[in-house]
PDB file of C-alpha atoms in Angstrom:
ATOM      1  CA  ALA A   1      -5.918  21.502  -4.004  1.00 95.00           C
ATOM      2  CA  PRO A   2      -2.752  19.694  -2.851  1.00 95.00           C
ATOM      3  CA  SER A   3      -2.251  18.965   0.838  1.00 94.00           C
ATOM      4  CA  ASP A   4       1.531  18.486   0.852  1.00 94.00           C
ATOM      5  CA  ALA A   5       4.604  18.819  -1.362  1.00 92.00           C
ATOM      6  CA  TYR A   6       4.197  15.284  -2.747  1.00 94.00           C
ATOM      7  CA  THR A   7       0.679  15.912  -4.057  1.00 94.00           C
ATOM      8  CA  ALA A   8       1.602  19.448  -5.161  1.00 93.00           C
ATOM      9  CA  LYS A   9       4.300  18.107  -7.484  1.00 95.00           C
ATOM     10  CA  GLY A  10       2.088  15.264  -8.715  1.00 95.00           C
ATOM     11  CA  LEU A  11      -0.930  17.474  -9.372  1.00 95.00           C
ATOM     12  CA  LEU A  12       1.127  20.216 -11.008  1.00 94.00           C
ATOM     13  CA  SER A  13       2.739  17.675 -13.330  1.00 96.00           C
ATOM     14  CA  ALA A  14      -0.671  16.228 -14.190  1.00 96.00           C
ATOM     15  CA  ALA A  15      -2.002  19.756 -14.825  1.00 95.00           C
ATOM     16  CA  ILE A  16       0.865  20.546 -17.206  1.00 95.00           C
ATOM     17  CA  TRP A  17       0.177  17.434 -19.285  1.00 95.00           C
ATOM     18  CA  ASP A  18      -3.607  17.743 -19.206  1.00 95.00           C
ATOM     19  CA  ASP A  19      -5.237  19.080 -22.392  1.00 94.00           C
ATOM     20  CA  ASN A  20      -7.881  20.935 -20.372  1.00 93.00           C
ATOM     21  CA  PRO A  21      -7.547  24.144 -18.367  1.00 93.00           C
ATOM     22  CA  VAL A  22      -6.452  23.316 -14.802  1.00 92.00           C
ATOM     23  CA  VAL A  23      -6.054  25.580 -11.789  1.00 91.00           C
ATOM     24  CA  VAL A  24      -3.841  24.428  -8.900  1.00 89.00           C
ATOM     25  CA  PHE A  25      -4.361  26.161  -5.541  1.00 87.00           C
ATOM     26  CA  ASP A  26      -1.495  26.101  -3.037  1.00 87.00           C
ATOM     27  CA  HIS A  27      -2.261  26.963   0.573  1.00 85.00           C
ATOM     28  CA  LYS A  28       0.214  29.370   2.155  1.00 83.00           C
ATOM     29  CA  ARG A  29       0.440  27.253   5.327  1.00 83.00           C
ATOM     30  CA  LEU A  30       1.709  24.321   3.284  1.00 83.00           C
ATOM     31  CA  LEU A  31       4.668  26.185   1.786  1.00 82.00           C
ATOM     32  CA  ALA A  32       6.947  25.658   4.794  1.00 83.00           C
ATOM     33  CA  ARG A  33       5.900  22.029   5.446  1.00 85.00           C
ATOM     34  CA  ARG A  34       8.270  19.280   4.384  1.00 85.00           C
ATOM     35  CA  CYS A  35       7.702  15.749   3.166  1.00 85.00           C
ATOM     36  CA  VAL A  36       9.438  13.217   0.954  1.00 85.00           C
ATOM     37  CA  VAL A  37       9.112  14.105  -2.727  1.00 90.00           C
ATOM     38  CA  PRO A  38      10.667  11.780  -5.326  1.00 90.00           C
ATOM     39  CA  GLU A  39      13.014  13.398  -7.808  1.00 93.00           C
ATOM     40  CA  ASP A  40      11.575  11.219 -10.586  1.00 94.00           C
ATOM     41  CA  ASP A  41       8.678  12.481 -12.664  1.00 93.00           C
ATOM     42  CA  TYR A  42       5.250  11.370 -11.472  1.00 94.00           C
ATOM     43  CA  GLN A  43       1.688  12.571 -11.645  1.00 94.00           C
ATOM     44  CA  TRP A  44      -1.163  12.497  -9.156  1.00 95.00           C
ATOM     45  CA  PRO A  45      -4.317  11.776 -11.155  1.00 96.00           C
ATOM     46  CA  ILE A  46      -6.616  14.782 -11.410  1.00 97.00           C
ATOM     47  CA  GLY A  47      -9.954  13.787  -9.917  1.00 97.00           C
ATOM     48  CA  LYS A  48      -8.519  11.234  -7.469  1.00 98.00           C
ATOM     49  CA  ALA A  49      -8.700  11.630  -3.681  1.00 98.00           C
ATOM     50  CA  ARG A  50      -6.695   9.546  -1.211  1.00 98.00           C
ATOM     51  CA  ILE A  51      -7.250   7.970   2.166  1.00 98.00           C
ATOM     52  CA  LEU A  52      -4.459   9.188   4.452  1.00 97.00           C
ATOM     53  CA  ARG A  53      -5.602   7.307   7.523  1.00 98.00           C
ATOM     54  CA  GLU A  54      -7.895   4.313   7.713  1.00 98.00           C
ATOM     55  CA  GLY A  55     -10.683   4.522  10.266  1.00 98.00           C
ATOM     56  CA  SER A  56     -13.999   2.932  11.125  1.00 98.00           C
ATOM     57  CA  ASP A  57     -16.052   5.434  13.152  1.00 98.00           C
ATOM     58  CA  VAL A  58     -16.089   8.777  11.288  1.00 98.00           C
ATOM     59  CA  SER A  59     -14.818  10.186   7.985  1.00 98.00           C
ATOM     60  CA  LEU A  60     -12.914  13.462   8.300  1.00 98.00           C
ATOM     61  CA  ILE A  61     -12.871  14.971   4.817  1.00 98.00           C
ATOM     62  CA  GLY A  62     -10.249  17.677   4.267  1.00 98.00           C
ATOM     63  CA  ILE A  63      -9.343  20.039   1.464  1.00 97.00           C
ATOM     64  CA  SER A  64      -5.754  21.315   1.068  1.00 96.00           C
ATOM     65  CA  TYR A  65      -4.328  22.439   4.439  1.00 96.00           C
ATOM     66  CA  MET A  66      -7.534  21.326   6.146  1.00 97.00           C
ATOM     67  CA  THR A  67      -6.373  17.751   5.529  1.00 97.00           C
ATOM     68  CA  VAL A  68      -3.464  18.454   7.903  1.00 97.00           C
ATOM     69  CA  VAL A  69      -6.031  19.745  10.420  1.00 97.00           C
ATOM     70  CA  CYS A  70      -8.057  16.537   9.935  1.00 98.00           C
ATOM     71  CA  GLN A  71      -4.990  14.402  10.658  1.00 98.00           C
ATOM     72  CA  LYS A  72      -4.386  16.271  13.928  1.00 98.00           C
ATOM     73  CA  ALA A  73      -8.080  15.961  14.831  1.00 98.00           C
ATOM     74  CA  ALA A  74      -7.900  12.207  14.138  1.00 98.00           C
ATOM     75  CA  ASP A  75      -5.069  11.983  16.675  1.00 98.00           C
ATOM     76  CA  LEU A  76      -7.219  13.803  19.264  1.00 98.00           C
ATOM     77  CA  LEU A  77     -10.188  11.529  18.543  1.00 98.00           C
ATOM     78  CA  ALA A  78      -8.021   8.411  18.862  1.00 98.00           C
ATOM     79  CA  LYS A  79      -7.356   9.388  22.493  1.00 98.00           C
ATOM     80  CA  ASP A  80     -11.134   9.129  23.001  1.00 96.00           C
ATOM     81  CA  GLY A  81     -11.285   5.731  21.300  1.00 97.00           C
ATOM     82  CA  ILE A  82     -12.803   7.130  18.096  1.00 98.00           C
ATOM     83  CA  SER A  83     -11.283   5.761  14.891  1.00 98.00           C
ATOM     84  CA  ALA A  84     -11.274   8.530  12.276  1.00 98.00           C
ATOM     85  CA  GLU A  85     -10.666   7.963   8.594  1.00 98.00           C
ATOM     86  CA  VAL A  86      -8.956  10.947   6.939  1.00 98.00           C
ATOM     87  CA  VAL A  87      -9.915  11.598   3.327  1.00 98.00           C
ATOM     88  CA  ASP A  88      -7.751  14.023   1.331  1.00 98.00           C
ATOM     89  CA  VAL A  89      -9.942  15.468  -1.452  1.00 98.00           C
ATOM     90  CA  LEU A  90      -7.065  16.816  -3.658  1.00 97.00           C
ATOM     91  CA  SER A  91      -9.250  17.597  -6.680  1.00 96.00           C
ATOM     92  CA  LEU A  92     -12.349  19.753  -6.483  1.00 96.00           C
ATOM     93  CA  SER A  93     -13.545  19.263 -10.049  1.00 95.00           C
ATOM     94  CA  PRO A  94     -13.688  16.526 -11.028  1.00 96.00           C
ATOM     95  CA  LEU A  95     -14.494  15.348  -7.506  1.00 97.00           C
ATOM     96  CA  ASP A  96     -13.662  11.763  -6.515  1.00 98.00           C
ATOM     97  CA  GLU A  97     -17.170  10.855  -5.441  1.00 98.00           C
ATOM     98  CA  ASP A  98     -16.389   7.129  -5.207  1.00 98.00           C
ATOM     99  CA  THR A  99     -13.676   7.555  -2.558  1.00 98.00           C
ATOM    100  CA  LEU A 100     -15.785  10.005  -0.540  1.00 98.00           C
ATOM    101  CA  LEU A 101     -18.892   7.835  -0.634  1.00 98.00           C
ATOM    102  CA  SER A 102     -16.971   4.616   0.109  1.00 98.00           C
ATOM    103  CA  SER A 103     -15.488   6.184   3.200  1.00 98.00           C
ATOM    104  CA  VAL A 104     -18.836   7.437   4.500  1.00 98.00           C
ATOM    105  CA  ARG A 105     -20.537   4.117   3.753  1.00 98.00           C
ATOM    106  CA  LYS A 106     -17.832   2.445   5.855  1.00 98.00           C
ATOM    107  CA  THR A 107     -17.814   4.856   8.815  1.00 98.00           C
ATOM    108  CA  HIS A 108     -21.479   5.973   8.748  1.00 98.00           C
ATOM    109  CA  ARG A 109     -20.498   9.514   9.818  1.00 98.00           C
ATOM    110  CA  ALA A 110     -18.906  12.479   8.051  1.00 98.00           C
ATOM    111  CA  VAL A 111     -17.292  15.775   9.011  1.00 98.00           C
ATOM    112  CA  ILE A 112     -16.214  17.960   6.094  1.00 98.00           C
ATOM    113  CA  VAL A 113     -13.497  20.513   6.829  1.00 98.00           C
ATOM    114  CA  ASP A 114     -13.146  23.466   4.482  1.00 96.00           C
ATOM    115  CA  GLU A 115     -11.539  26.836   5.137  1.00 93.00           C
ATOM    116  CA  ASP A 116     -14.112  28.525   2.905  1.00 92.00           C
ATOM    117  CA  ASN A 117     -17.279  30.210   4.164  1.00 90.00           C
ATOM    118  CA  PRO A 118     -20.204  27.933   5.029  1.00 90.00           C
ATOM    119  CA  ARG A 119     -22.305  29.045   2.034  1.00 90.00           C
ATOM    120  CA  CYS A 120     -21.612  28.096  -1.582  1.00 89.00           C
ATOM    121  CA  GLY A 121     -18.380  26.223  -0.805  1.00 92.00           C
ATOM    122  CA  MET A 122     -17.037  22.728  -1.330  1.00 96.00           C
ATOM    123  CA  ALA A 123     -18.226  21.603   2.113  1.00 97.00           C
ATOM    124  CA  VAL A 124     -21.811  22.238   1.006  1.00 96.00           C
ATOM    125  CA  ASP A 125     -21.271  20.366  -2.278  1.00 97.00           C
ATOM    126  CA  ILE A 126     -19.719  17.364  -0.546  1.00 98.00           C
ATOM    127  CA  ALA A 127     -22.421  17.313   2.144  1.00 98.00           C
ATOM    128  CA  ALA A 128     -25.100  17.367  -0.578  1.00 97.00           C
ATOM    129  CA  LEU A 129     -23.379  14.493  -2.387  1.00 98.00           C
ATOM    130  CA  ILE A 130     -23.271  12.410   0.801  1.00 98.00           C
ATOM    131  CA  ALA A 131     -26.888  13.232   1.701  1.00 97.00           C
ATOM    132  CA  ASP A 132     -28.028  12.329  -1.817  1.00 98.00           C
ATOM    133  CA  GLN A 133     -26.025   9.159  -2.405  1.00 98.00           C
ATOM    134  CA  ALA A 134     -25.180   7.758   1.043  1.00 98.00           C
ATOM    135  CA  PHE A 135     -28.110   8.880   3.198  1.00 97.00           C
ATOM    136  CA  ASP A 136     -29.172   5.337   4.105  1.00 98.00           C
ATOM    137  CA  TYR A 137     -25.684   4.627   5.457  1.00 98.00           C
ATOM    138  CA  LEU A 138     -25.568   7.607   7.840  1.00 98.00           C
ATOM    139  CA  ASP A 139     -25.937   7.112  11.599  1.00 98.00           C
ATOM    140  CA  ALA A 140     -25.733  10.869  12.249  1.00 98.00           C
ATOM    141  CA  PRO A 141     -26.166  14.113  10.320  1.00 97.00           C
ATOM    142  CA  VAL A 142     -23.368  15.237   8.018  1.00 98.00           C
ATOM    143  CA  LYS A 143     -21.432  18.038   9.737  1.00 98.00           C
ATOM    144  CA  SER A 144     -19.034  20.625   8.390  1.00 97.00           C
ATOM    145  CA  VAL A 145     -16.381  22.766  10.008  1.00 98.00           C
ATOM    146  CA  THR A 146     -15.770  25.926   8.009  1.00 97.00           C
ATOM    147  CA  ALA A 147     -14.734  29.498   8.515  1.00 94.00           C
ATOM    148  CA  PRO A 148     -17.546  31.693   9.815  1.00 93.00           C
ATOM    149  CA  HIS A 149     -19.871  33.513   7.448  1.00 91.00           C
ATOM    150  CA  THR A 150     -17.795  36.718   7.699  1.00 90.00           C
ATOM    151  CA  PRO A 151     -14.924  38.359   5.821  1.00 90.00           C
ATOM    152  CA  VAL A 152     -11.423  37.123   6.658  1.00 88.00           C
ATOM    153  CA  PRO A 153     -10.065  39.238   9.522  1.00 91.00           C
ATOM    154  CA  ALA A 154      -6.881  41.242   8.991  1.00 90.00           C
ATOM    155  CA  SER A 155      -5.560  40.530  12.478  1.00 91.00           C
ATOM    156  CA  ARG A 156      -3.302  37.480  12.845  1.00 87.00           C
ATOM    157  CA  VAL A 157      -4.879  36.681  16.237  1.00 91.00           C
ATOM    158  CA  LEU A 158      -8.415  36.866  14.835  1.00 91.00           C
ATOM    159  CA  GLU A 159      -7.392  34.842  11.781  1.00 85.00           C
ATOM    160  CA  GLN A 160      -6.353  31.990  14.111  1.00 85.00           C
ATOM    161  CA  GLU A 161      -9.903  31.938  15.496  1.00 89.00           C
ATOM    162  CA  TYR A 162     -11.413  32.247  12.019  1.00 92.00           C
ATOM    163  CA  ILE A 163      -9.695  29.227  10.460  1.00 92.00           C
ATOM    164  CA  PRO A 164     -10.925  25.729  11.399  1.00 96.00           C
ATOM    165  CA  ASN A 165      -8.544  23.919  13.746  1.00 96.00           C
ATOM    166  CA  ASP A 166      -8.051  20.387  15.036  1.00 97.00           C
ATOM    167  CA  GLU A 167      -9.975  20.955  18.278  1.00 97.00           C
ATOM    168  CA  LYS A 168     -13.007  22.374  16.426  1.00 97.00           C
ATOM    169  CA  VAL A 169     -12.961  19.381  14.088  1.00 98.00           C
ATOM    170  CA  ALA A 170     -12.599  16.870  16.937  1.00 98.00           C
ATOM    171  CA  SER A 171     -15.378  18.561  18.939  1.00 98.00           C
ATOM    172  CA  THR A 172     -17.694  18.457  15.933  1.00 98.00           C
ATOM    173  CA  ALA A 173     -16.906  14.774  15.347  1.00 98.00           C
ATOM    174  CA  ARG A 174     -17.585  13.956  19.009  1.00 98.00           C
ATOM    175  CA  LEU A 175     -21.079  15.462  18.632  1.00 97.00           C
ATOM    176  CA  LEU A 176     -21.917  12.720  16.129  1.00 97.00           C
ATOM    177  CA  PHE A 177     -21.584  10.102  18.868  1.00 95.00           C
ATOM    178  CA  GLY A 178     -24.170  11.635  21.203  1.00 81.00           C
TER     179      GLY A 178
END
């Protein structure tokens, strides 16, 4: 689940050379976004997340376009003096548990941002992982920001309300600080 053109090229190249079946999901909101992409061949390792922004107070964990939302939310939180670490998941299976858990053990708080519904999605899986393997490090409950438990609306205006945004993520993160 790439979050920009750089990781899309790297993950697609890795998928082509992988001997196993691989599915790459591109988010439609990422198609018009630009970033530097080397012309040389390179691969982003399947199963490896990345830290896009170092932080010390809360881990914002994003999937695909939701990583962009997490970066914007981190900017909003910085204005409040909250240092947010942004974790870009990039690979859903295998999942980079080490990077996720390291981040949460460092910040002691986690907000998982996933555009999927709140049931049976990656946010639930990641929250369960954190609760199981980093519970003793948490200073607050693990929170998630997802789409509501409803079908995707057909209206563009309603879709904007449906999809998690930076303000919803920042508001959720602020709740973790009392």
